[in-house]
């Protein structure tokens, strides 16, 4: 298994098919199919088209890109896929996390802000890594026949920035698992560092450095009950080749047992105990042939399957499973997964980042001006004071119920985020000063209104 690091030198246009006239969005990670395509282009640049090279070189190309080599997705430092089985704070301000795959809370799980909400299986960044994440550019649309710009037609594309909030080049990490049939010369080529072009608009974006090294494999914890957490969509089919009916746990159990039994040292899947899943259609574009790839019905990334085994699988078997993945088209990056025997944990910010965030926390004047700019300054004076008095008596009584009032339903997202942080984390003395400054601002506005002719 190779551990892969990709360092971005230009923005990455990792496009998702746009809906209607909306800007073309970008993925927040590098799919395995994108890495595979970039490496195939680099091989062709080194040796030529597979149809025009000697037979031994053609066999190497087929072994690398059409064989049993698994190209996993690459995730940026500070990012992760949030499983669908995880419940978290709706406003992402509390540290409360409940993983229903392993935790069994009594009643409805809640935090200081209210009921917890489930993860959506999306790639999320930690707070410090999420700043300045996506860039957007607008271009003229070109008429194919005339080669000139079309009147009044623009095209907007989003791309993942190549630098993080501190200005350092963004690094992505993942793995490639060479198959047992890969020739030594091809394996040596795959293990060499090189420059690549990833994603779309490769003339002006997508430059990266590809750095592989042998992976240090740490055998995972095993047990009779193991959760499979998908980090990429998986194409799961029944014996006839049709998509699996995920509601039929018995069919899913039989299909997974047939696929996993040869890998896990004799351990057999005897039950699919629980499942959190979503479906999506996956396709793509084959750049070499300039044809669309077949569209498949896949189980989305973030889905979780909790499997029961008749005996604990061997740790080496679980390592093989994580490198190989499950389902079809694994060499295109589908079916990548992680195994777990314990609940998912929210990644923590570093101590340095936390200290910096605390140093940069808004002061009372900043909060007061944000409250005043909402246009509801006088209303906040009347309604925020009881909350501050309640906190003075009960410091653990923090909540954001104030923001659920009908009057504030049209708050802008950035305003709501700032006020949520204020209600949940600002010290009582800061809230007191905020109300005093806000009262001065409101009084000044009223005096101007009175003097206006």
Tab-separated table of C-alpha atoms in Angstrom:
chain	number	residue	atom	x	y	z
A	1	UNK	CA	0.000	0.000	0.000
A	2	UNK	CA	1.248	3.487	-0.890
A	3	UNK	CA	0.556	6.530	1.252
A	4	UNK	CA	-0.080	9.471	-1.075
A	5	UNK	CA	0.423	13.171	-0.428
A	6	UNK	CA	-0.648	15.672	-3.071
A	7	UNK	CA	0.441	19.286	-2.593
A	8	UNK	CA	-1.576	21.835	-4.570
A	9	UNK	CA	0.161	24.741	-6.325
A	10	UNK	CA	-2.917	26.099	-8.129
A	11	UNK	CA	-6.674	26.079	-7.437
A	12	UNK	CA	-8.373	22.736	-8.136
A	13	UNK	CA	-11.518	22.716	-10.278
A	14	UNK	CA	-12.967	19.399	-9.071
A	15	UNK	CA	-16.282	19.974	-10.767
A	16	UNK	CA	-19.671	18.524	-9.942
A	17	UNK	CA	-22.325	18.511	-12.666
A	18	UNK	CA	-24.086	21.915	-12.331
A	19	UNK	CA	-27.839	22.204	-11.893
A	20	UNK	CA	-29.517	24.508	-14.406
A	21	UNK	CA	-27.734	27.839	-14.710
A	22	UNK	CA	-26.133	27.705	-11.262
A	23	UNK	CA	-22.342	28.193	-10.995
A	24	UNK	CA	-20.401	24.971	-11.583
A	25	UNK	CA	-19.585	23.776	-8.032
A	26	UNK	CA	-16.463	21.952	-6.879
A	27	UNK	CA	-15.857	18.983	-4.649
A	28	UNK	CA	-13.949	19.595	-1.429
A	29	UNK	CA	-11.763	16.518	-1.886
A	30	UNK	CA	-9.934	14.745	-4.721
A	31	UNK	CA	-11.887	11.666	-5.899
A	32	UNK	CA	-9.876	8.545	-6.689
A	33	UNK	CA	-11.058	8.693	-10.300
A	34	UNK	CA	-9.477	12.153	-10.705
A	35	UNK	CA	-6.131	10.921	-9.340
A	36	UNK	CA	-6.287	7.842	-11.570
A	37	UNK	CA	-6.999	9.953	-14.654
A	38	UNK	CA	-4.135	12.348	-13.887
A	39	UNK	CA	-1.684	9.470	-13.448
A	40	UNK	CA	-2.883	7.879	-16.694
A	41	UNK	CA	-2.256	11.182	-18.497
A	42	UNK	CA	1.247	11.330	-16.961
A	43	UNK	CA	1.971	7.744	-18.126
A	44	UNK	CA	0.860	8.601	-21.664
A	45	UNK	CA	3.094	11.700	-21.587
A	46	UNK	CA	6.039	9.474	-20.558
A	47	UNK	CA	5.540	6.543	-22.944
A	48	UNK	CA	2.879	7.434	-25.527
A	49	UNK	CA	-0.630	6.229	-26.285
A	50	UNK	CA	-1.309	2.637	-25.146
A	51	UNK	CA	-2.289	1.704	-28.734
A	52	UNK	CA	1.111	2.802	-30.057
A	53	UNK	CA	3.524	1.357	-27.486
A	54	UNK	CA	5.099	-2.131	-27.359
A	55	UNK	CA	2.981	-4.980	-26.024
A	56	UNK	CA	4.759	-5.133	-22.644
A	57	UNK	CA	4.168	-1.416	-22.056
A	58	UNK	CA	0.531	-1.790	-23.004
A	59	UNK	CA	0.170	-4.586	-20.451
A	60	UNK	CA	1.691	-2.293	-17.819
A	61	UNK	CA	-0.849	0.415	-18.653
A	62	UNK	CA	-3.744	-2.033	-18.402
A	63	UNK	CA	-2.418	-3.389	-15.076
A	64	UNK	CA	-2.080	0.135	-13.669
A	65	UNK	CA	-5.384	1.645	-14.768
A	66	UNK	CA	-7.702	-1.200	-15.759
A	67	UNK	CA	-6.586	-3.873	-13.304
A	68	UNK	CA	-6.978	-4.356	-9.555
A	69	UNK	CA	-5.120	-1.222	-8.379
A	70	UNK	CA	-7.424	0.735	-6.028
A	71	UNK	CA	-7.168	4.533	-6.112
A	72	UNK	CA	-8.624	5.971	-2.927
A	73	UNK	CA	-9.929	9.522	-2.418
A	74	UNK	CA	-7.594	12.228	-1.120
A	75	UNK	CA	-8.721	14.533	1.699
A	76	UNK	CA	-7.167	17.844	2.659
A	77	UNK	CA	-5.526	18.304	6.019
A	78	UNK	CA	-8.210	19.361	8.496
A	79	UNK	CA	-11.107	17.736	6.637
A	80	UNK	CA	-13.133	14.546	7.079
A	81	UNK	CA	-16.331	12.826	5.957
A	82	UNK	CA	-19.020	13.116	8.641
A	83	UNK	CA	-20.914	9.782	8.866
A	84	UNK	CA	-24.694	9.735	8.599
A	85	UNK	CA	-24.893	7.912	11.939
A	86	UNK	CA	-23.432	10.901	13.814
A	87	UNK	CA	-25.604	13.450	15.655
A	88	UNK	CA	-24.127	16.879	16.363
A	89	UNK	CA	-25.064	20.405	17.393
A	90	UNK	CA	-27.132	22.131	14.724
A	91	UNK	CA	-25.006	25.285	14.966
A	92	UNK	CA	-21.640	23.449	15.232
A	93	UNK	CA	-20.814	25.419	18.370
A	94	UNK	CA	-21.033	22.631	20.962
A	95	UNK	CA	-18.656	19.695	21.274
A	96	UNK	CA	-21.514	17.217	21.843
A	97	UNK	CA	-21.287	14.243	19.439
A	98	UNK	CA	-23.411	11.090	19.503
A	99	UNK	CA	-22.657	8.192	17.140
A	100	UNK	CA	-25.808	6.085	16.968
A	101	UNK	CA	-23.797	3.171	15.553
A	102	UNK	CA	-22.284	2.665	19.021
A	103	UNK	CA	-23.902	5.112	21.461
A	104	UNK	CA	-27.389	4.383	22.775
A	105	UNK	CA	-28.717	7.638	24.279
A	106	UNK	CA	-31.896	7.628	26.315
A	107	UNK	CA	-34.561	9.820	24.775
A	108	UNK	CA	-33.858	12.508	22.193
A	109	UNK	CA	-30.168	13.553	22.181
A	110	UNK	CA	-29.768	17.269	22.891
A	111	UNK	CA	-27.123	19.856	23.665
A	112	UNK	CA	-27.240	23.408	25.045
A	113	UNK	CA	-28.523	24.680	21.679
A	114	UNK	CA	-31.350	22.168	21.280
A	115	UNK	CA	-31.856	18.780	19.581
A	116	UNK	CA	-28.881	17.276	17.763
A	117	UNK	CA	-29.035	16.844	13.978
A	118	UNK	CA	-27.533	14.013	11.886
A	119	UNK	CA	-24.452	14.326	9.708
A	120	UNK	CA	-25.025	14.561	5.958
A	121	UNK	CA	-22.122	12.472	4.729
A	122	UNK	CA	-20.364	15.548	3.346
A	123	UNK	CA	-16.727	16.556	3.566
A	124	UNK	CA	-16.321	19.156	6.293
A	125	UNK	CA	-13.311	21.165	7.402
A	126	UNK	CA	-12.370	22.128	10.922
A	127	UNK	CA	-13.076	25.742	11.816
A	128	UNK	CA	-9.492	26.935	11.266
A	129	UNK	CA	-9.151	25.114	7.920
A	130	UNK	CA	-12.491	26.227	6.471
A	131	UNK	CA	-11.646	29.897	5.913
A	132	UNK	CA	-11.162	30.920	2.288
A	133	UNK	CA	-12.006	27.443	1.049
A	134	UNK	CA	-13.572	28.084	-2.363
A	135	UNK	CA	-12.762	30.643	-5.036
A	136	UNK	CA	-15.095	31.666	-7.853
A	137	UNK	CA	-14.328	32.999	-11.328
A	138	UNK	CA	-16.631	34.165	-14.119
A	139	UNK	CA	-15.807	33.861	-17.818
A	140	UNK	CA	-17.394	34.685	-21.134
A	141	UNK	CA	-19.047	31.785	-22.936
A	142	UNK	CA	-17.424	31.120	-26.327
A	143	UNK	CA	-19.429	30.263	-29.430
A	144	UNK	CA	-17.987	26.972	-30.752
A	145	UNK	CA	-18.702	27.752	-34.394
A	146	UNK	CA	-17.365	31.327	-34.531
A	147	UNK	CA	-14.770	31.147	-31.753
A	148	UNK	CA	-15.866	34.475	-30.270
A	149	UNK	CA	-17.643	35.461	-27.085
A	150	UNK	CA	-21.408	35.132	-27.067
A	151	UNK	CA	-23.335	38.254	-26.135
A	152	UNK	CA	-24.677	38.463	-22.563
A	153	UNK	CA	-23.642	34.881	-21.673
A	154	UNK	CA	-21.333	34.240	-18.722
A	155	UNK	CA	-20.059	31.040	-17.158
A	156	UNK	CA	-19.136	30.845	-13.478
A	157	UNK	CA	-16.941	28.116	-12.043
A	158	UNK	CA	-15.919	27.435	-8.458
A	159	UNK	CA	-12.617	25.861	-7.443
A	160	UNK	CA	-10.987	24.630	-4.251
A	161	UNK	CA	-8.280	27.071	-3.201
A	162	UNK	CA	-4.696	25.822	-3.136
A	163	UNK	CA	-3.720	27.731	0.005
A	164	UNK	CA	-5.108	27.410	3.508
A	165	UNK	CA	-5.986	30.259	5.891
A	166	UNK	CA	-2.313	30.675	6.889
A	167	UNK	CA	-1.139	30.899	3.273
A	168	UNK	CA	0.510	27.466	3.155
A	169	UNK	CA	-0.069	25.237	0.145
A	170	UNK	CA	-2.915	22.830	0.812
A	171	UNK	CA	-1.929	19.157	1.240
A	172	UNK	CA	-4.191	16.169	0.503
A	173	UNK	CA	-3.686	12.653	1.843
A	174	UNK	CA	-4.931	9.212	0.803
A	175	UNK	CA	-3.690	5.844	-0.363
A	176	UNK	CA	-3.254	3.676	-3.447
A	177	UNK	CA	-3.322	-0.099	-3.098
A	178	UNK	CA	-1.368	-1.899	-5.863
A	179	UNK	CA	-2.887	-5.202	-6.886
A	180	UNK	CA	-1.142	-8.552	-6.652
A	181	UNK	CA	-0.866	-8.740	-10.459
A	182	UNK	CA	0.920	-5.400	-10.893
A	183	UNK	CA	4.315	-5.847	-12.635
A	184	UNK	CA	7.359	-4.622	-10.711
A	185	UNK	CA	8.215	-2.007	-13.350
A	186	UNK	CA	4.689	-0.581	-13.209
A	187	UNK	CA	4.775	-0.600	-9.402
A	188	UNK	CA	8.057	1.310	-9.507
A	189	UNK	CA	6.555	3.915	-11.852
A	190	UNK	CA	3.542	4.350	-9.541
A	191	UNK	CA	5.859	4.872	-6.558
A	192	UNK	CA	7.751	7.753	-8.195
A	193	UNK	CA	7.132	11.408	-7.310
A	194	UNK	CA	6.047	13.699	-10.160
A	195	UNK	CA	4.051	16.769	-11.117
A	196	UNK	CA	0.420	16.215	-12.150
A	197	UNK	CA	-2.588	18.186	-13.357
A	198	UNK	CA	-5.824	17.445	-11.515
A	199	UNK	CA	-9.419	18.352	-12.330
A	200	UNK	CA	-10.725	20.711	-14.977
A	201	UNK	CA	-9.211	23.798	-16.618
A	202	UNK	CA	-5.806	22.137	-16.555
A	203	UNK	CA	-4.262	24.914	-18.639
A	204	UNK	CA	-4.565	27.446	-15.820
A	205	UNK	CA	-5.245	25.370	-12.693
A	206	UNK	CA	-4.762	21.960	-11.132
A	207	UNK	CA	-0.937	21.850	-10.829
A	208	UNK	CA	0.088	19.567	-7.932
A	209	UNK	CA	3.056	17.570	-6.709
A	210	UNK	CA	2.369	13.849	-6.267
A	211	UNK	CA	4.497	12.286	-3.517
A	212	UNK	CA	4.021	8.573	-2.718
A	213	UNK	CA	5.765	6.554	-0.030
A	214	UNK	CA	5.258	3.103	1.491
A	215	UNK	CA	2.436	3.267	4.010
A	216	UNK	CA	3.058	2.471	7.663
A	217	UNK	CA	0.175	0.097	8.333
A	218	UNK	CA	-1.266	0.000	11.846
A	219	UNK	CA	-3.650	-2.971	12.202
A	220	UNK	CA	-7.086	-1.704	13.275
A	221	UNK	CA	-8.990	-2.944	16.315
A	222	UNK	CA	-11.228	-5.886	15.491
A	223	UNK	CA	-14.314	-7.413	17.051
A	224	UNK	CA	-17.540	-9.246	16.319
A	225	UNK	CA	-19.332	-5.959	15.620
A	226	UNK	CA	-17.667	-3.654	13.086
A	227	UNK	CA	-18.909	-0.498	11.364
A	228	UNK	CA	-17.997	0.160	7.739
A	229	UNK	CA	-17.928	3.927	7.077
A	230	UNK	CA	-17.866	4.788	3.382
A	231	UNK	CA	-15.511	7.610	2.405
A	232	UNK	CA	-16.466	7.379	-1.287
A	233	UNK	CA	-19.638	6.223	-3.065
A	234	UNK	CA	-19.893	2.417	-3.322
A	235	UNK	CA	-21.552	0.518	-6.185
A	236	UNK	CA	-23.140	-2.525	-4.522
A	237	UNK	CA	-24.971	-5.069	-6.656
A	238	UNK	CA	-26.796	-8.372	-6.182
A	239	UNK	CA	-25.761	-11.587	-8.026
A	240	UNK	CA	-27.738	-10.519	-11.094
A	241	UNK	CA	-25.864	-7.181	-11.318
A	242	UNK	CA	-28.773	-4.995	-10.185
A	243	UNK	CA	-28.321	-2.407	-7.402
A	244	UNK	CA	-28.755	-3.912	-3.944
A	245	UNK	CA	-32.024	-3.237	-2.162
A	246	UNK	CA	-30.661	-1.614	0.990
A	247	UNK	CA	-33.968	-2.087	2.805
A	248	UNK	CA	-33.484	-5.860	2.543
A	249	UNK	CA	-30.809	-6.477	5.167
A	250	UNK	CA	-30.709	-10.175	4.387
A	251	UNK	CA	-29.745	-9.522	0.754
A	252	UNK	CA	-27.122	-6.984	1.821
A	253	UNK	CA	-25.722	-9.482	4.345
A	254	UNK	CA	-25.473	-12.240	1.731
A	255	UNK	CA	-23.784	-9.959	-0.831
A	256	UNK	CA	-21.253	-8.586	1.656
A	257	UNK	CA	-20.520	-12.043	3.048
A	258	UNK	CA	-19.734	-13.358	-0.447
A	259	UNK	CA	-17.412	-10.423	-1.105
A	260	UNK	CA	-15.685	-10.142	2.279
A	261	UNK	CA	-15.286	-13.771	3.380
A	262	UNK	CA	-12.133	-14.371	1.267
A	263	UNK	CA	-10.495	-11.253	2.758
A	264	UNK	CA	-11.207	-11.545	6.471
A	265	UNK	CA	-9.503	-14.764	7.526
A	266	UNK	CA	-12.602	-16.960	7.606
A	267	UNK	CA	-14.881	-14.507	9.454
A	268	UNK	CA	-18.407	-14.547	8.014
A	269	UNK	CA	-20.958	-11.752	7.994
A	270	UNK	CA	-23.982	-13.101	9.866
A	271	UNK	CA	-26.056	-9.912	10.149
A	272	UNK	CA	-26.401	-6.318	9.032
A	273	UNK	CA	-27.373	-4.920	12.413
A	274	UNK	CA	-28.007	-1.297	11.433
A	275	UNK	CA	-27.563	0.894	8.410
A	276	UNK	CA	-27.540	4.631	7.672
A	277	UNK	CA	-27.439	5.201	3.938
A	278	UNK	CA	-28.303	7.458	1.046
A	279	UNK	CA	-28.316	6.856	-2.688
A	280	UNK	CA	-26.860	8.908	-5.520
A	281	UNK	CA	-26.137	8.513	-9.223
A	282	UNK	CA	-22.471	8.549	-10.181
A	283	UNK	CA	-20.998	8.834	-13.641
A	284	UNK	CA	-18.168	10.906	-15.011
A	285	UNK	CA	-16.302	11.675	-18.202
A	286	UNK	CA	-13.647	9.526	-19.861
A	287	UNK	CA	-11.183	12.099	-21.171
A	288	UNK	CA	-9.215	9.722	-23.419
A	289	UNK	CA	-12.243	8.562	-25.428
A	290	UNK	CA	-14.213	11.794	-24.895
A	291	UNK	CA	-17.238	9.768	-23.896
A	292	UNK	CA	-19.378	9.763	-20.742
A	293	UNK	CA	-18.858	6.953	-18.271
A	294	UNK	CA	-21.815	4.720	-17.400
A	295	UNK	CA	-24.117	6.119	-14.730
A	296	UNK	CA	-24.530	3.854	-11.704
A	297	UNK	CA	-26.787	3.938	-8.653
A	298	UNK	CA	-24.384	4.083	-5.711
A	299	UNK	CA	-24.487	4.195	-1.919
A	300	UNK	CA	-23.299	7.689	-0.941
A	301	UNK	CA	-20.151	8.544	0.986
A	302	UNK	CA	-20.859	8.901	4.691
A	303	UNK	CA	-23.142	5.855	4.752
A	304	UNK	CA	-22.536	3.449	7.638
A	305	UNK	CA	-23.152	-0.299	7.780
A	306	UNK	CA	-22.823	-2.050	11.141
A	307	UNK	CA	-21.991	-5.719	10.504
A	308	UNK	CA	-22.118	-8.654	12.902
A	309	UNK	CA	-19.557	-11.460	12.406
A	310	UNK	CA	-19.453	-15.022	13.650
A	311	UNK	CA	-15.885	-14.386	14.836
A	312	UNK	CA	-13.617	-11.306	14.926
A	313	UNK	CA	-12.007	-10.724	11.503
A	314	UNK	CA	-8.223	-10.789	11.452
A	315	UNK	CA	-6.612	-7.315	11.723
A	316	UNK	CA	-4.606	-8.033	8.563
A	317	UNK	CA	-7.866	-8.846	6.798
A	318	UNK	CA	-9.326	-5.493	7.840
A	319	UNK	CA	-6.208	-3.734	6.504
A	320	UNK	CA	-6.743	-5.523	3.183
A	321	UNK	CA	-10.412	-4.522	3.191
A	322	UNK	CA	-9.633	-0.840	3.799
A	323	UNK	CA	-7.063	-0.819	1.019
A	324	UNK	CA	-9.327	-2.650	-1.425
A	325	UNK	CA	-12.784	-1.206	-0.642
A	326	UNK	CA	-16.088	-2.844	-1.537
A	327	UNK	CA	-18.332	-3.030	-4.569
A	328	UNK	CA	-17.631	-2.471	-8.255
A	329	UNK	CA	-15.290	-0.064	-10.090
A	330	UNK	CA	-12.921	0.128	-7.151
A	331	UNK	CA	-10.045	1.002	-9.483
A	332	UNK	CA	-11.930	4.237	-10.224
A	333	UNK	CA	-12.045	5.257	-6.577
A	334	UNK	CA	-15.439	3.822	-5.640
A	335	UNK	CA	-16.083	1.819	-2.462
A	336	UNK	CA	-13.340	3.306	-0.247
A	337	UNK	CA	-14.088	2.842	3.450
A	338	UNK	CA	-12.868	2.867	7.031
A	339	UNK	CA	-13.593	0.253	9.696
A	340	UNK	CA	-14.463	1.124	13.297
A	341	UNK	CA	-15.334	-0.586	16.548
A	342	UNK	CA	-15.863	2.623	18.544
A	343	UNK	CA	-17.908	5.783	18.145
A	344	UNK	CA	-16.827	8.533	15.734
A	345	UNK	CA	-15.116	11.511	17.350
A	346	UNK	CA	-15.108	15.121	16.196
A	347	UNK	CA	-11.542	16.165	15.217
A	348	UNK	CA	-10.187	18.740	17.647
A	349	UNK	CA	-8.518	22.016	16.783
A	350	UNK	CA	-4.882	22.324	17.781
A	351	UNK	CA	-4.046	24.131	21.018
A	352	UNK	CA	-2.332	26.919	19.048
A	353	UNK	CA	-5.373	27.471	16.873
A	354	UNK	CA	-7.680	27.509	19.871
A	355	UNK	CA	-5.548	30.118	21.603
A	356	UNK	CA	-5.506	32.269	18.466
A	357	UNK	CA	-9.278	32.022	18.126
A	358	UNK	CA	-9.676	33.091	21.740
A	359	UNK	CA	-7.359	36.071	21.222
A	360	UNK	CA	-9.448	37.119	18.228
A	361	UNK	CA	-12.829	36.712	19.936
A	362	UNK	CA	-15.132	39.693	19.275
A	363	UNK	CA	-15.350	42.299	22.044
A	364	UNK	CA	-18.447	44.022	23.448
A	365	UNK	CA	-18.325	46.906	20.963
A	366	UNK	CA	-18.155	44.495	18.012
A	367	UNK	CA	-21.151	42.535	19.279
A	368	UNK	CA	-23.106	45.733	19.958
A	369	UNK	CA	-22.520	47.057	16.451
A	370	UNK	CA	-23.532	43.732	14.905
A	371	UNK	CA	-26.753	43.781	16.939
A	372	UNK	CA	-27.359	47.398	15.948
A	373	UNK	CA	-26.733	46.692	12.245
A	374	UNK	CA	-29.467	44.049	12.179
A	375	UNK	CA	-32.047	46.835	12.546
A	376	UNK	CA	-33.404	45.245	15.747
A	377	UNK	CA	-31.257	47.112	18.280
A	378	UNK	CA	-34.108	48.259	20.558
A	379	UNK	CA	-35.678	44.794	20.417
A	380	UNK	CA	-32.401	43.184	21.517
A	381	UNK	CA	-32.108	45.560	24.460
A	382	UNK	CA	-35.513	44.390	25.731
A	383	UNK	CA	-35.049	40.674	25.021
A	384	UNK	CA	-31.342	40.086	25.659
A	385	UNK	CA	-31.372	41.490	29.210
A	386	UNK	CA	-33.431	38.581	30.696
A	387	UNK	CA	-31.010	36.092	29.099
A	388	UNK	CA	-28.002	37.861	30.665
A	389	UNK	CA	-29.715	37.868	34.061
A	390	UNK	CA	-30.454	34.167	33.708
A	391	UNK	CA	-26.789	33.444	32.893
A	392	UNK	CA	-25.628	35.421	35.913
A	393	UNK	CA	-27.691	33.107	38.120
A	394	UNK	CA	-27.114	29.868	36.143
A	395	UNK	CA	-23.884	29.896	34.048
A	396	UNK	CA	-24.781	26.510	32.479
A	397	UNK	CA	-28.099	27.775	31.054
A	398	UNK	CA	-26.754	28.939	27.687
A	399	UNK	CA	-28.986	28.480	24.644
A	400	UNK	CA	-29.879	30.180	21.354
A	401	UNK	CA	-33.632	30.279	21.785
A	402	UNK	CA	-33.551	34.027	21.198
A	403	UNK	CA	-32.551	33.473	17.564
A	404	UNK	CA	-35.583	31.271	16.939
A	405	UNK	CA	-37.994	34.195	17.484
A	406	UNK	CA	-40.089	35.072	14.385
A	407	UNK	CA	-38.673	38.604	14.364
A	408	UNK	CA	-35.189	37.258	13.524
A	409	UNK	CA	-36.168	34.781	10.842
A	410	UNK	CA	-34.569	36.936	8.115
A	411	UNK	CA	-31.149	37.315	9.701
A	412	UNK	CA	-28.284	36.844	7.237
A	413	UNK	CA	-26.233	33.642	7.778
A	414	UNK	CA	-23.122	35.576	8.901
A	415	UNK	CA	-25.194	37.617	11.364
A	416	UNK	CA	-26.774	34.459	12.768
A	417	UNK	CA	-23.336	32.848	13.150
A	418	UNK	CA	-21.905	35.826	15.068
A	419	UNK	CA	-24.926	36.067	17.351
A	420	UNK	CA	-24.879	32.314	17.998
A	421	UNK	CA	-21.244	32.573	19.095
A	422	UNK	CA	-22.121	35.529	21.319
A	423	UNK	CA	-25.003	33.761	23.059
A	424	UNK	CA	-23.101	30.533	23.645
A	425	UNK	CA	-19.582	31.724	24.485
A	426	UNK	CA	-19.381	35.426	25.369
A	427	UNK	CA	-18.757	35.954	29.117
A	428	UNK	CA	-21.560	37.549	31.114
A	429	UNK	CA	-19.542	40.725	31.665
A	430	UNK	CA	-19.038	41.071	27.892
A	431	UNK	CA	-22.787	40.672	27.352
A	432	UNK	CA	-23.428	43.342	29.997
A	433	UNK	CA	-21.100	45.810	28.259
A	434	UNK	CA	-22.665	44.881	24.915
A	435	UNK	CA	-26.108	45.940	26.167
A	436	UNK	CA	-24.725	49.235	27.501
A	437	UNK	CA	-23.012	50.125	24.202
A	438	UNK	CA	-26.078	49.023	22.226
A	439	UNK	CA	-28.279	51.319	24.321
A	440	UNK	CA	-25.998	54.263	23.478
A	441	UNK	CA	-26.161	53.440	19.758
A	442	UNK	CA	-29.949	53.146	19.787
A	443	UNK	CA	-30.330	56.387	21.766
A	444	UNK	CA	-28.115	58.218	19.281
A	445	UNK	CA	-30.240	56.957	16.386
A	446	UNK	CA	-33.428	58.094	18.124
A	447	UNK	CA	-31.993	61.561	18.705
A	448	UNK	CA	-31.094	61.877	15.006
A	449	UNK	CA	-34.605	60.858	14.048
A	450	UNK	CA	-36.045	63.461	16.428
A	451	UNK	CA	-33.891	66.280	14.985
A	452	UNK	CA	-34.602	65.364	11.372
A	453	UNK	CA	-37.009	67.973	9.781
